[in-house]
Short mmCIF file of C-alpha atoms and ligand atoms in Angstrom, two decimals:
data_model
loop_
_atom_site.label_atom_id
_atom_site.label_comp_id
_atom_site.label_asym_id
_atom_site.label_seq_id
_atom_site.Cartn_x
_atom_site.Cartn_y
_atom_site.Cartn_z
CA MET M 1 -30.42 -8.19 11.60
CA GLU M 2 -30.02 -8.11 15.34
CA LEU M 3 -27.54 -10.29 17.11
CA SER M 4 -26.70 -10.04 20.80
CA GLU M 5 -23.08 -9.86 21.90
CA GLU M 6 -23.66 -12.96 23.97
CA ILE M 7 -24.78 -15.12 21.06
CA ARG M 8 -22.14 -13.77 18.72
CA ASP M 9 -19.57 -14.64 21.33
CA LYS M 10 -20.52 -18.32 21.15
CA TYR M 11 -19.28 -18.53 17.57
CA GLN M 12 -15.92 -18.54 15.84
CA PRO M 13 -15.89 -17.08 12.32
CA VAL M 14 -13.55 -18.73 9.80
CA ILE M 15 -12.48 -16.87 6.68
CA GLY M 16 -10.40 -17.75 3.60
CA LEU M 17 -9.78 -15.27 0.79
CA GLU M 18 -9.23 -15.70 -2.93
CA ILE M 19 -7.61 -12.67 -4.52
CA HIS M 20 -7.37 -12.13 -8.26
CA ALA M 21 -4.74 -9.66 -9.38
CA GLN M 22 -4.51 -8.42 -12.97
CA MET M 23 -0.91 -8.40 -14.08
CA LEU M 24 0.58 -5.12 -15.31
CA THR M 25 1.87 -6.61 -18.55
CA LYS M 26 1.83 -4.69 -21.83
CA THR M 27 0.04 -7.49 -23.64
CA LYS M 28 -2.42 -10.23 -22.72
CA ALA M 29 -1.58 -13.62 -21.23
CA TYR M 30 -1.61 -15.68 -24.41
CA SER M 31 -1.72 -13.14 -27.27
CA ASN M 32 -0.26 -9.82 -28.45
CA ASP M 33 -3.47 -7.92 -27.77
CA LYS M 34 -2.84 -4.90 -25.60
CA ASN M 35 -3.60 -5.18 -21.90
CA GLU M 36 -5.00 -1.73 -21.34
CA TYR M 37 -7.70 -0.49 -18.97
CA GLY M 38 -10.25 1.97 -20.31
CA ALA M 39 -9.57 1.47 -24.05
CA THR M 40 -12.46 1.76 -26.53
CA PRO M 41 -14.59 -1.35 -25.87
CA ASN M 42 -13.71 -4.38 -27.99
CA SER M 43 -10.69 -2.70 -29.58
CA ASN M 44 -8.07 -5.09 -28.16
CA VAL M 45 -9.61 -8.32 -29.37
CA SER M 46 -7.80 -10.51 -31.88
CA PRO M 47 -8.88 -13.95 -33.15
CA ILE M 48 -6.58 -15.50 -30.52
CA THR M 49 -8.50 -13.79 -27.72
CA LEU M 50 -11.69 -14.99 -29.36
CA GLY M 51 -10.26 -18.53 -29.60
CA HIS M 52 -11.16 -18.90 -33.25
CA PRO M 53 -10.31 -22.26 -34.81
CA GLY M 54 -6.73 -22.40 -36.02
CA THR M 55 -5.40 -19.81 -33.59
CA LEU M 56 -2.77 -20.76 -31.06
CA PRO M 57 -2.09 -19.17 -27.68
CA ARG M 58 1.45 -18.16 -26.79
CA MET M 59 2.48 -17.72 -23.19
CA ASN M 60 3.49 -14.21 -22.12
CA SER M 61 6.65 -14.87 -20.14
CA LYS M 62 6.21 -11.69 -18.07
CA THR M 63 3.17 -13.26 -16.43
CA ILE M 64 5.31 -16.14 -15.27
CA ASP M 65 7.98 -13.77 -13.92
CA TYR M 66 5.38 -11.74 -12.04
CA ALA M 67 3.72 -14.81 -10.53
CA ILE M 68 7.11 -16.09 -9.38
CA LYS M 69 7.91 -12.73 -7.78
CA MET M 70 4.67 -12.84 -5.82
CA GLY M 71 5.46 -16.40 -4.75
CA LEU M 72 8.94 -15.37 -3.61
CA ALA M 73 7.47 -12.44 -1.67
CA CYS M 74 5.20 -14.90 0.19
CA GLY M 75 7.95 -17.47 0.74
CA SER M 76 6.12 -20.00 -1.46
CA ASP M 77 7.67 -22.97 -3.25
CA ILE M 78 7.99 -22.39 -6.99
CA ALA M 79 7.03 -25.42 -9.04
CA PRO M 80 9.89 -26.46 -11.36
CA GLU M 81 7.43 -27.75 -13.95
CA GLN M 82 3.90 -26.59 -14.55
CA HIS M 83 1.08 -27.42 -16.87
CA PHE M 84 -1.85 -25.39 -18.07
CA ALA M 85 -5.42 -26.60 -17.99
CA ARG M 86 -8.68 -25.60 -19.59
CA LYS M 87 -11.54 -24.66 -17.35
CA ASN M 88 -14.67 -25.01 -19.45
CA TYR M 89 -17.87 -23.08 -19.01
CA PHE M 90 -20.27 -21.07 -21.07
CA TYR M 91 -20.78 -17.40 -20.45
CA PRO M 92 -21.32 -14.60 -22.96
CA ASP M 93 -18.19 -12.74 -21.83
CA LEU M 94 -16.01 -15.82 -22.31
CA PRO M 95 -15.61 -16.00 -26.07
CA LYS M 96 -13.44 -19.14 -26.12
CA GLY M 97 -15.79 -21.13 -23.91
CA TYR M 98 -12.92 -21.87 -21.56
CA GLN M 99 -10.24 -20.15 -19.52
CA ILE M 100 -6.63 -21.26 -19.65
CA THR M 101 -5.64 -21.71 -16.02
CA GLN M 102 -3.51 -23.93 -13.81
CA ASP M 103 -5.30 -26.72 -12.05
CA THR M 104 -3.09 -29.45 -10.62
CA THR M 105 0.28 -27.67 -10.90
CA PRO M 106 -0.03 -24.11 -9.60
CA ILE M 107 3.11 -22.05 -10.05
CA CYS M 108 3.45 -21.37 -6.29
CA THR M 109 2.40 -23.40 -3.29
CA GLY M 110 2.72 -22.71 0.42
CA GLY M 111 4.13 -19.60 2.02
CA ALA M 112 2.34 -17.01 4.09
CA ILE M 113 1.37 -13.39 4.41
CA VAL M 114 1.92 -11.80 7.80
CA VAL M 115 -0.78 -9.45 9.08
CA LYS M 116 -1.69 -7.82 12.37
CA ASP M 117 -4.40 -9.59 14.36
CA ALA M 118 -7.01 -7.84 16.54
CA ASP M 119 -4.50 -7.45 19.39
CA GLY M 120 -1.89 -5.92 17.11
CA ASN M 121 0.30 -9.02 17.09
CA ASP M 122 1.82 -10.54 13.97
CA LYS M 123 -0.13 -13.46 12.56
CA SER M 124 0.80 -15.65 9.59
CA ILE M 125 -1.98 -16.37 7.13
CA ALA M 126 -0.91 -19.41 5.12
CA VAL M 127 -1.07 -19.22 1.34
CA THR M 128 -2.52 -22.37 -0.20
CA ARG M 129 -1.42 -21.62 -3.74
CA ILE M 130 -0.89 -18.93 -6.35
CA HIS M 131 -1.71 -19.83 -9.92
CA MET M 132 -1.83 -18.09 -13.28
CA GLU M 133 -4.99 -17.72 -15.31
CA GLU M 134 -6.70 -15.32 -17.69
CA ASP M 135 -9.51 -12.90 -17.14
CA ALA M 136 -12.89 -13.10 -18.87
CA GLY M 137 -14.49 -10.19 -20.71
CA LYS M 138 -16.77 -7.78 -18.95
CA SER M 139 -20.57 -7.88 -18.97
CA ILE M 140 -21.95 -4.39 -18.45
CA HIS M 141 -25.47 -4.26 -17.10
CA ASP M 142 -25.86 -0.59 -16.22
CA ILE M 143 -25.35 1.35 -19.46
CA ASP M 144 -28.22 0.09 -21.62
CA PRO M 145 -31.50 -0.24 -19.71
CA PHE M 146 -32.64 -3.24 -21.76
CA ASN M 147 -29.51 -5.10 -22.80
CA THR M 148 -26.32 -6.41 -21.33
CA LEU M 149 -23.32 -5.02 -23.19
CA ILE M 150 -20.09 -6.97 -23.52
CA ASP M 151 -16.56 -5.62 -23.67
CA LEU M 152 -14.01 -8.29 -24.53
CA ASN M 153 -10.92 -6.11 -23.98
CA ARG M 154 -10.44 -7.75 -20.61
CA ALA M 155 -10.71 -11.29 -22.02
CA GLY M 156 -7.27 -12.86 -21.85
CA VAL M 157 -5.74 -10.30 -19.47
CA PRO M 158 -3.28 -12.20 -17.27
CA LEU M 159 -4.26 -12.83 -13.67
CA ILE M 160 -2.75 -14.48 -10.70
CA GLU M 161 -5.06 -15.95 -8.10
CA ILE M 162 -3.79 -16.01 -4.54
CA VAL M 163 -5.73 -18.48 -2.40
CA SER M 164 -5.39 -18.33 1.37
CA GLU M 165 -5.94 -21.11 3.86
CA PRO M 166 -8.99 -20.56 6.09
CA ASP M 167 -6.71 -18.99 8.73
CA ILE M 168 -8.43 -15.62 9.04
CA ARG M 169 -10.66 -15.18 12.08
CA THR M 170 -12.06 -11.63 11.99
CA SER M 171 -13.16 -9.15 9.36
CA GLN M 172 -10.37 -6.85 10.57
CA GLU M 173 -7.76 -9.53 9.88
CA ALA M 174 -9.28 -9.95 6.41
CA TYR M 175 -9.03 -6.18 5.91
CA ASN M 176 -5.38 -6.26 6.98
CA TYR M 177 -4.67 -9.24 4.73
CA VAL M 178 -6.07 -7.61 1.58
CA THR M 179 -4.23 -4.38 2.46
CA GLU M 180 -0.99 -6.35 2.75
CA VAL M 181 -1.53 -8.19 -0.54
CA ARG M 182 -2.26 -4.89 -2.28
CA LYS M 183 0.89 -3.38 -0.79
CA LEU M 184 2.94 -6.37 -1.98
CA VAL M 185 1.71 -6.35 -5.57
CA ARG M 186 2.33 -2.61 -5.70
CA TYR M 187 5.85 -2.94 -4.29
CA LEU M 188 6.56 -5.65 -6.84
CA GLU M 189 4.95 -3.51 -9.57
CA ILE M 190 3.07 -6.52 -10.90
CA CYS M 191 -0.47 -5.11 -10.40
CA ASP M 192 -1.76 -1.59 -9.78
CA GLY M 193 -3.92 -2.87 -6.92
CA ASN M 194 -6.88 -0.73 -7.93
CA MET M 195 -10.00 -2.39 -6.50
CA GLU M 196 -12.40 0.23 -7.88
CA GLU M 197 -11.27 -0.57 -11.44
CA GLY M 198 -11.29 -4.28 -10.64
CA SER M 199 -7.59 -4.91 -11.19
CA LEU M 200 -7.52 -6.41 -7.70
CA ARG M 201 -10.58 -8.47 -6.73
CA CYS M 202 -11.31 -10.40 -3.60
CA ASP M 203 -13.76 -13.25 -3.02
CA ALA M 204 -14.38 -14.00 0.63
CA ASN M 205 -15.21 -17.50 1.92
CA ILE M 206 -16.90 -17.37 5.28
CA SER M 207 -18.23 -19.92 7.73
CA VAL M 208 -19.02 -19.97 11.45
CA MET M 209 -18.66 -22.72 14.03
CA LEU M 210 -19.22 -22.97 17.75
CA LYS M 211 -16.08 -21.95 19.62
CA GLY M 212 -13.98 -25.00 20.38
CA ALA M 213 -15.54 -27.02 17.54
CA LYS M 214 -13.16 -29.20 15.54
CA GLU M 215 -14.88 -28.98 12.21
CA TYR M 216 -15.44 -25.90 10.11
CA GLY M 217 -18.99 -24.94 9.23
CA VAL M 218 -20.49 -24.74 5.76
CA ARG M 219 -18.91 -21.88 3.84
CA VAL M 220 -20.44 -19.24 1.63
CA GLU M 221 -18.45 -17.30 -0.94
CA VAL M 222 -19.13 -13.58 -1.39
CA LYS M 223 -18.17 -11.67 -4.51
CA ASN M 224 -18.23 -8.15 -5.89
CA MET M 225 -16.64 -6.02 -3.22
CA ASN M 226 -14.94 -3.08 -4.87
CA SER M 227 -12.94 -1.81 -1.93
CA ILE M 228 -11.12 -3.28 1.04
CA ARG M 229 -13.66 -1.64 3.35
CA ASN M 230 -16.43 -3.44 1.49
CA VAL M 231 -14.64 -6.78 1.88
CA GLN M 232 -14.76 -6.15 5.61
CA ARG M 233 -18.42 -5.05 5.54
CA ALA M 234 -19.46 -8.08 3.49
CA ILE M 235 -17.69 -10.44 5.91
CA GLU M 236 -19.28 -8.79 8.96
CA HIS M 237 -22.68 -9.08 7.35
CA GLU M 238 -22.18 -12.75 6.49
CA ILE M 239 -20.92 -13.64 9.96
CA THR M 240 -24.08 -12.16 11.48
CA ARG M 241 -26.34 -13.79 8.88
CA LEU M 242 -24.73 -17.22 9.28
CA ILE M 243 -24.92 -17.10 13.09
CA ILE M 244 -28.58 -16.10 13.03
CA ALA M 245 -29.38 -18.85 10.51
CA THR M 246 -27.54 -21.40 12.66
CA GLU M 247 -29.30 -20.23 15.81
CA ASN M 248 -32.66 -20.56 14.05
CA GLY M 249 -31.78 -24.07 12.95
CA GLU M 250 -31.93 -23.17 9.27
CA PRO M 251 -30.00 -25.57 7.03
CA LEU M 252 -26.90 -23.98 5.48
CA PHE M 253 -25.59 -24.92 2.07
CA GLN M 254 -22.54 -23.93 0.12
CA GLU M 255 -23.39 -21.05 -2.16
CA THR M 256 -22.03 -18.00 -3.90
CA ARG M 257 -23.45 -14.66 -2.82
CA ASN M 258 -23.34 -11.17 -4.24
CA PHE M 259 -22.52 -8.13 -2.08
CA ASP M 260 -24.66 -5.02 -2.47
CA ALA M 261 -22.52 -2.11 -1.32
CA LEU M 262 -25.44 0.33 -1.07
CA LYS M 263 -27.50 -1.89 1.21
CA GLY M 264 -24.52 -3.53 2.89
CA THR M 265 -26.19 -6.93 2.41
CA THR M 266 -25.70 -10.04 0.27
CA THR M 267 -28.03 -11.98 -1.99
CA ALA M 268 -27.75 -15.54 -3.25
CA MET M 269 -26.22 -15.87 -6.76
CA ARG M 270 -25.91 -19.63 -7.18
CA SER M 271 -25.60 -22.71 -5.04
CA LYS M 272 -22.63 -25.02 -5.37
CA GLU M 273 -24.85 -27.96 -6.29
CA ALA M 274 -25.97 -26.06 -9.34
CA ALA M 275 -22.44 -24.93 -10.08
CA ASN M 276 -20.73 -25.82 -13.31
CA ASP M 277 -18.60 -28.87 -13.66
CA TYR M 278 -15.60 -27.22 -15.25
CA ARG M 279 -14.32 -30.43 -16.86
CA PHE M 280 -10.68 -29.41 -16.43
CA PHE M 281 -8.33 -31.02 -18.90
CA PRO M 282 -4.73 -30.30 -19.93
CA GLU M 283 -4.40 -27.35 -22.32
CA PRO M 284 -3.21 -29.01 -25.52
CA ASP M 285 -1.88 -25.84 -27.18
CA LEU M 286 0.60 -24.71 -24.51
CA GLN M 287 3.82 -26.44 -23.59
CA PRO M 288 4.52 -27.15 -19.95
CA ILE M 289 6.68 -24.48 -18.34
CA ARG M 290 10.00 -25.24 -16.72
CA VAL M 291 11.41 -22.81 -14.20
CA THR M 292 15.13 -23.11 -13.49
CA GLN M 293 16.81 -22.21 -10.19
CA GLU M 294 18.82 -19.66 -12.14
CA LYS M 295 15.68 -17.90 -13.33
CA ILE M 296 14.34 -17.81 -9.79
CA ALA M 297 17.63 -16.34 -8.55
CA ASN M 298 17.56 -13.67 -11.26
CA LEU M 299 14.00 -12.68 -10.42
CA LYS M 300 14.87 -12.58 -6.74
CA ALA M 301 17.74 -10.22 -7.47
CA GLU M 302 15.35 -7.87 -9.29
CA MET M 303 12.95 -7.64 -6.37
CA PRO M 304 12.73 -4.43 -4.33
CA PRO M 305 12.97 -4.51 -0.53
CA LEU M 306 9.57 -5.64 0.74
CA PRO M 307 7.38 -3.70 3.18
CA ALA M 308 7.54 -6.26 5.99
CA ALA M 309 11.36 -6.31 5.94
CA LEU M 310 11.52 -2.51 5.81
CA PHE M 311 9.03 -2.22 8.67
CA ALA M 312 11.13 -4.59 10.79
CA LYS M 313 14.28 -2.62 9.98
CA TYR M 314 12.71 0.74 10.87
CA THR M 315 11.15 -0.39 14.12
CA LYS M 316 13.84 -2.78 15.35
CA GLU M 317 17.13 -1.42 13.98
CA LEU M 318 16.44 2.29 13.62
CA GLY M 319 14.33 2.54 16.78
CA LEU M 320 11.38 4.24 15.09
CA SER M 321 7.82 3.77 16.32
CA GLU M 322 5.42 1.29 14.68
CA TYR M 323 3.35 4.31 13.68
CA ASP M 324 6.31 5.76 11.76
CA GLY M 325 7.14 2.31 10.38
CA ASN M 326 3.65 2.03 8.92
CA LEU M 327 3.69 5.53 7.45
CA LEU M 328 7.06 4.94 5.82
CA THR M 329 6.27 1.54 4.30
CA ASP M 330 2.75 2.25 3.11
CA GLN M 331 4.04 3.27 -0.32
CA LYS M 332 7.20 1.91 -1.89
CA GLU M 333 8.26 5.27 -3.36
CA ILE M 334 8.15 6.91 0.05
CA ALA M 335 10.04 4.03 1.67
CA LEU M 336 12.73 4.12 -1.01
CA TYR M 337 13.14 7.89 -0.67
CA PHE M 338 13.53 7.42 3.07
CA GLU M 339 16.12 4.72 2.37
CA ASP M 340 18.00 7.30 0.30
CA ILE M 341 17.88 9.97 3.01
CA ILE M 342 19.23 7.64 5.66
CA LYS M 343 22.19 6.77 3.47
CA HIS M 344 23.35 10.29 4.35
CA THR M 345 22.13 10.88 7.91
CA LYS M 346 21.83 9.01 11.16
CA ASN M 347 19.09 11.30 12.45
CA TYR M 348 16.29 8.90 11.44
CA LYS M 349 13.56 10.63 13.39
CA ALA M 350 14.33 13.96 11.74
CA ALA M 351 14.23 12.21 8.35
CA VAL M 352 10.75 10.82 9.13
CA ASN M 353 9.57 14.22 10.31
CA TRP M 354 10.72 15.99 7.16
CA LEU M 355 9.31 13.25 4.92
CA MET M 356 5.93 13.03 6.63
CA GLY M 357 5.73 16.78 7.34
CA ASP M 358 7.02 19.38 4.89
CA ILE M 359 7.70 16.94 2.04
CA LYS M 360 4.31 15.15 2.22
CA SER M 361 2.48 18.45 2.38
CA TYR M 362 4.40 19.68 -0.70
CA LEU M 363 3.37 16.48 -2.52
CA ASN M 364 -0.25 16.86 -1.44
CA THR M 365 -0.48 20.55 -2.31
CA ASN M 366 1.01 19.96 -5.73
CA ALA M 367 -0.70 16.61 -6.30
CA VAL M 368 2.55 14.94 -7.34
CA GLY M 369 4.39 11.80 -6.32
CA ILE M 370 7.78 11.68 -4.67
CA SER M 371 9.40 10.94 -8.06
CA GLU M 372 8.54 14.53 -9.02
CA PHE M 373 9.79 16.02 -5.77
CA PRO M 374 12.54 18.51 -6.65
CA ILE M 375 14.89 18.08 -3.66
CA SER M 376 17.25 15.11 -3.64
CA ALA M 377 17.31 12.80 -0.64
CA GLU M 378 20.96 13.71 -0.11
CA ASN M 379 20.11 17.41 0.12
CA ILE M 380 17.36 16.68 2.66
CA ALA M 381 19.99 14.88 4.73
CA GLY M 382 22.20 17.98 4.34
CA LEU M 383 19.38 20.17 5.60
CA ILE M 384 19.03 17.94 8.67
CA ALA M 385 22.79 18.16 9.30
CA LEU M 386 22.72 21.96 9.09
CA ILE M 387 20.04 22.07 11.79
CA ASP M 388 21.82 19.50 13.94
CA ASP M 389 25.05 21.53 13.69
CA GLY M 390 23.22 24.57 15.02
CA LYS M 391 23.80 26.50 11.79
CA ILE M 392 20.11 27.14 11.17
CA SER M 393 17.07 26.78 13.42
CA ASN M 394 14.26 24.33 12.74
CA ASN M 395 11.92 27.23 12.09
CA LEU M 396 14.21 28.90 9.60
CA ALA M 397 14.80 25.54 7.90
CA SER M 398 11.10 24.97 7.43
CA GLN M 399 10.09 28.53 6.60
CA LYS M 400 12.99 29.71 4.46
CA VAL M 401 15.60 27.11 3.57
CA PHE M 402 13.28 24.27 2.50
CA PRO M 403 11.10 26.50 0.27
CA ALA M 404 14.26 28.01 -1.29
CA MET M 405 15.68 24.54 -1.95
CA LEU M 406 12.47 23.63 -3.80
CA THR M 407 13.29 26.21 -6.46
CA GLN M 408 17.07 26.54 -6.26
CA ASN M 409 18.11 22.92 -6.65
CA ASP M 410 21.13 23.41 -4.40
CA THR M 411 22.37 22.16 -1.04
CA ALA M 412 20.94 23.52 2.19
CA LEU M 413 24.34 24.96 3.05
CA ASN M 414 24.76 26.82 -0.24
CA VAL M 415 21.21 28.13 -0.17
CA SER M 416 21.63 29.32 3.43
CA GLU M 417 25.00 30.96 2.75
CA GLN M 418 23.78 32.73 -0.37
CA ASN M 419 20.84 34.14 1.57
CA ASP M 420 22.94 34.94 4.61
CA TRP M 421 20.84 32.64 6.82
CA ILE M 422 23.62 30.88 8.70
CA GLN M 423 22.98 31.48 12.38
CA ASP M 424 25.59 33.34 14.44
CA SER M 425 26.32 30.98 17.24
CA ASP M 426 29.47 33.02 17.65
CA ASP M 427 28.93 34.75 21.01
CA GLY M 428 31.33 37.58 20.17
CA ALA M 429 29.28 38.71 17.18
CA ILE M 430 26.05 38.58 19.18
CA LEU M 431 27.66 40.52 22.03
CA GLU M 432 28.60 43.28 19.58
CA ILE M 433 25.00 43.47 18.47
CA ILE M 434 23.72 43.51 22.07
CA LYS M 435 26.13 46.28 22.91
CA SER M 436 24.93 48.43 20.02
CA VAL M 437 21.28 47.76 20.92
CA PHE M 438 21.92 49.02 24.46
CA GLU M 439 23.81 52.03 23.14
CA GLU M 440 20.94 52.97 20.88
CA ASN M 441 18.33 52.44 23.63
CA PRO M 442 19.92 53.87 26.81
CA ALA M 443 16.61 54.40 28.68
CA GLU M 444 15.52 50.80 28.16
CA TYR M 445 19.01 49.66 29.15
CA GLU M 446 18.75 51.45 32.50
CA ARG M 447 15.24 50.14 33.23
CA PHE M 448 16.20 46.60 32.30
CA LYS M 449 19.30 46.79 34.46
CA ALA M 450 17.11 48.04 37.35
CA GLY M 451 15.17 44.79 37.11
CA GLU M 452 12.37 45.45 34.59
CA GLN M 453 12.51 41.90 33.12
CA ARG M 454 9.56 42.43 30.80
CA LEU M 455 11.80 44.54 28.55
CA MET M 456 13.56 41.34 27.53
CA GLY M 457 11.09 40.85 24.69
CA PHE M 458 11.79 44.32 23.34
CA LEU M 459 15.55 43.87 23.55
CA MET M 460 15.46 40.41 21.96
CA GLY M 461 13.35 41.81 19.16
CA LYS M 462 16.01 44.46 18.47
CA VAL M 463 18.81 41.90 18.59
CA MET M 464 17.00 39.56 16.20
CA GLN M 465 16.25 42.47 13.87
CA LYS M 466 19.87 43.60 13.78
CA SER M 467 21.12 40.07 13.26
CA LYS M 468 18.55 39.54 10.49
CA GLY M 469 17.11 36.63 12.46
CA LYS M 470 20.39 34.76 12.54
CA ALA M 471 21.18 35.10 16.23
CA ASP M 472 20.41 31.95 18.13
CA PRO M 473 17.61 33.14 20.49
CA LYS M 474 18.78 30.99 23.37
CA SER M 475 22.33 32.26 23.47
CA ALA M 476 21.17 35.85 22.77
CA SER M 477 18.94 35.94 25.88
CA LYS M 478 21.67 34.34 27.95
CA LEU M 479 24.18 36.97 26.77
CA ILE M 480 21.79 39.87 27.45
CA ASN M 481 21.37 38.68 31.05
CA GLU M 482 25.13 38.32 31.46
CA PHE M 483 25.82 41.70 29.88
CA ILE M 484 23.85 43.69 32.46
CA LYS M 485 25.74 42.11 35.36
CA PHE M 486 28.85 44.12 34.48
P1 LIG T 501 -13.47 -22.89 -4.89
O1 LIG T 501 -12.91 -22.98 -6.25
O2 LIG T 501 -14.56 -23.83 -4.59
O3 LIG T 501 -13.78 -21.49 -4.49
P2 LIG T 501 -10.90 -22.79 -3.75
O4 LIG T 501 -10.06 -23.92 -3.27
O5 LIG T 501 -10.47 -21.99 -4.92
O6 LIG T 501 -12.32 -23.38 -3.93
O7 LIG T 501 -11.06 -21.77 -2.57
C1 LIG T 501 -11.49 -22.16 -1.35
C2 LIG T 501 -11.33 -20.98 -0.41
O8 LIG T 501 -12.24 -21.16 0.65
C3 LIG T 501 -9.97 -20.91 0.23
O9 LIG T 501 -9.58 -19.57 0.37
C4 LIG T 501 -10.18 -21.56 1.59
O10 LIG T 501 -9.31 -21.04 2.56
C5 LIG T 501 -11.59 -21.17 1.89
N1 LIG T 501 -12.31 -22.10 2.75
C6 LIG T 501 -12.37 -23.44 2.64
N2 LIG T 501 -13.15 -23.97 3.59
C7 LIG T 501 -13.63 -22.94 4.33
C8 LIG T 501 -14.51 -22.82 5.45
N3 LIG T 501 -15.11 -23.88 6.00
N4 LIG T 501 -14.75 -21.59 5.93
C9 LIG T 501 -14.20 -20.51 5.37
N5 LIG T 501 -13.38 -20.55 4.32
C10 LIG T 501 -13.09 -21.75 3.79
MG1 LIG T 502 -13.68 -19.82 -4.97
#
């Protein structure tokens, strides 16, 4: 598909995203079946999941807590009373013939997620609503060449659906939005955010209109993107396709399309006219839920610091760069470790450098997370203080002290003292060493004194050797130059 810059520039893309996040609960939304990815197919399927006559669903209260936490993170209003509804449709992977969802009373309404726009400025994407529902089973088309296989383990797994307003304008903003949502659910520990395994799924609604137009164009909805990059690719593809269709005067109609990651294209799945009428009605087997202000306050108190607040703190209060702010807040564990270091040091930049340098490379080399990192945040702060006090050099810290701390589980000071690594900044001691070096090398002493500056390297080498690397190189060279004047 070819589209000239000029024509593309006539149009304004409009994008709204629906994100489904599987909740990290131990059991399913309305039964005691385990919520477990990768279990033997159809092993976590009780009569309740199957919706057999006589069974009754029971609400998993963790799902409610998690949905409220997400709402609080987005600044949404939490509905004090909510009802469940049945969404009816037939599909082989939906054993009950309906999903229990929330229709007219979603648990959260309003709020926003702040992302960076194309110019790097903050932009609020409004959240329409967040509601609770349950997942369907999984139809597997690619194991048996002739049949579709069905695994019902996923049926009844709790989901929240986060619906955005059509506030997104570019595929990059959409990319940033999904990245931010994934970061949030991971910080809150309510979803693992794994798009490859489908625990976070994104449907993209896309339309185009002439720039300056008042009314949005007809939207298409694209499904089945298994990575954030593919969400962006699918949107780019649809923008181009919709503009070309509009330019050619082709009629557009609301439809659902499927993204093919290999080809980078979409194909029609179903049109909205042919879509099911879900015949929503109130779920008769579940009581309405009431959420008290006290419960909301308790959940709020449990919440970790959120990435946006941490980013603002690092860049505005601590004076770190946006680049550092992003690195630090990308993963909660890293951000919290940094928070621990800076409880004990004011040298924030050094803390970032250690965390993103030597510590990250230890984690990468050993394929472990920061929770398994052997040095405490307090001891890292101690290491920074030792350098700042001129007791050890940066090089020595990185090459000797840090590796020793990894195995010794002791403070930087103790480790350095035990190994005799504390630098002599004491000029007297260095002078003694310089004197003995000159005594032992009288010929070099004479030549150096006569002006042969290139012997400095040789003399410094001797001084460092005698001091076992502890002499501070700067003061040693200064003292050598002073020594020969007398
Ligand atoms: P449905 O169930 O039909 O998908 P939803 O209300 O769940 O409807 O989701 C609608 C989504 O489509 C929202 O994310 C909304 O922002 C988005 N949307 C609505 N109109 C447009 C439009 N003209 N262009 C792009 N996105 C749109
Ligand atoms: Mg939709």
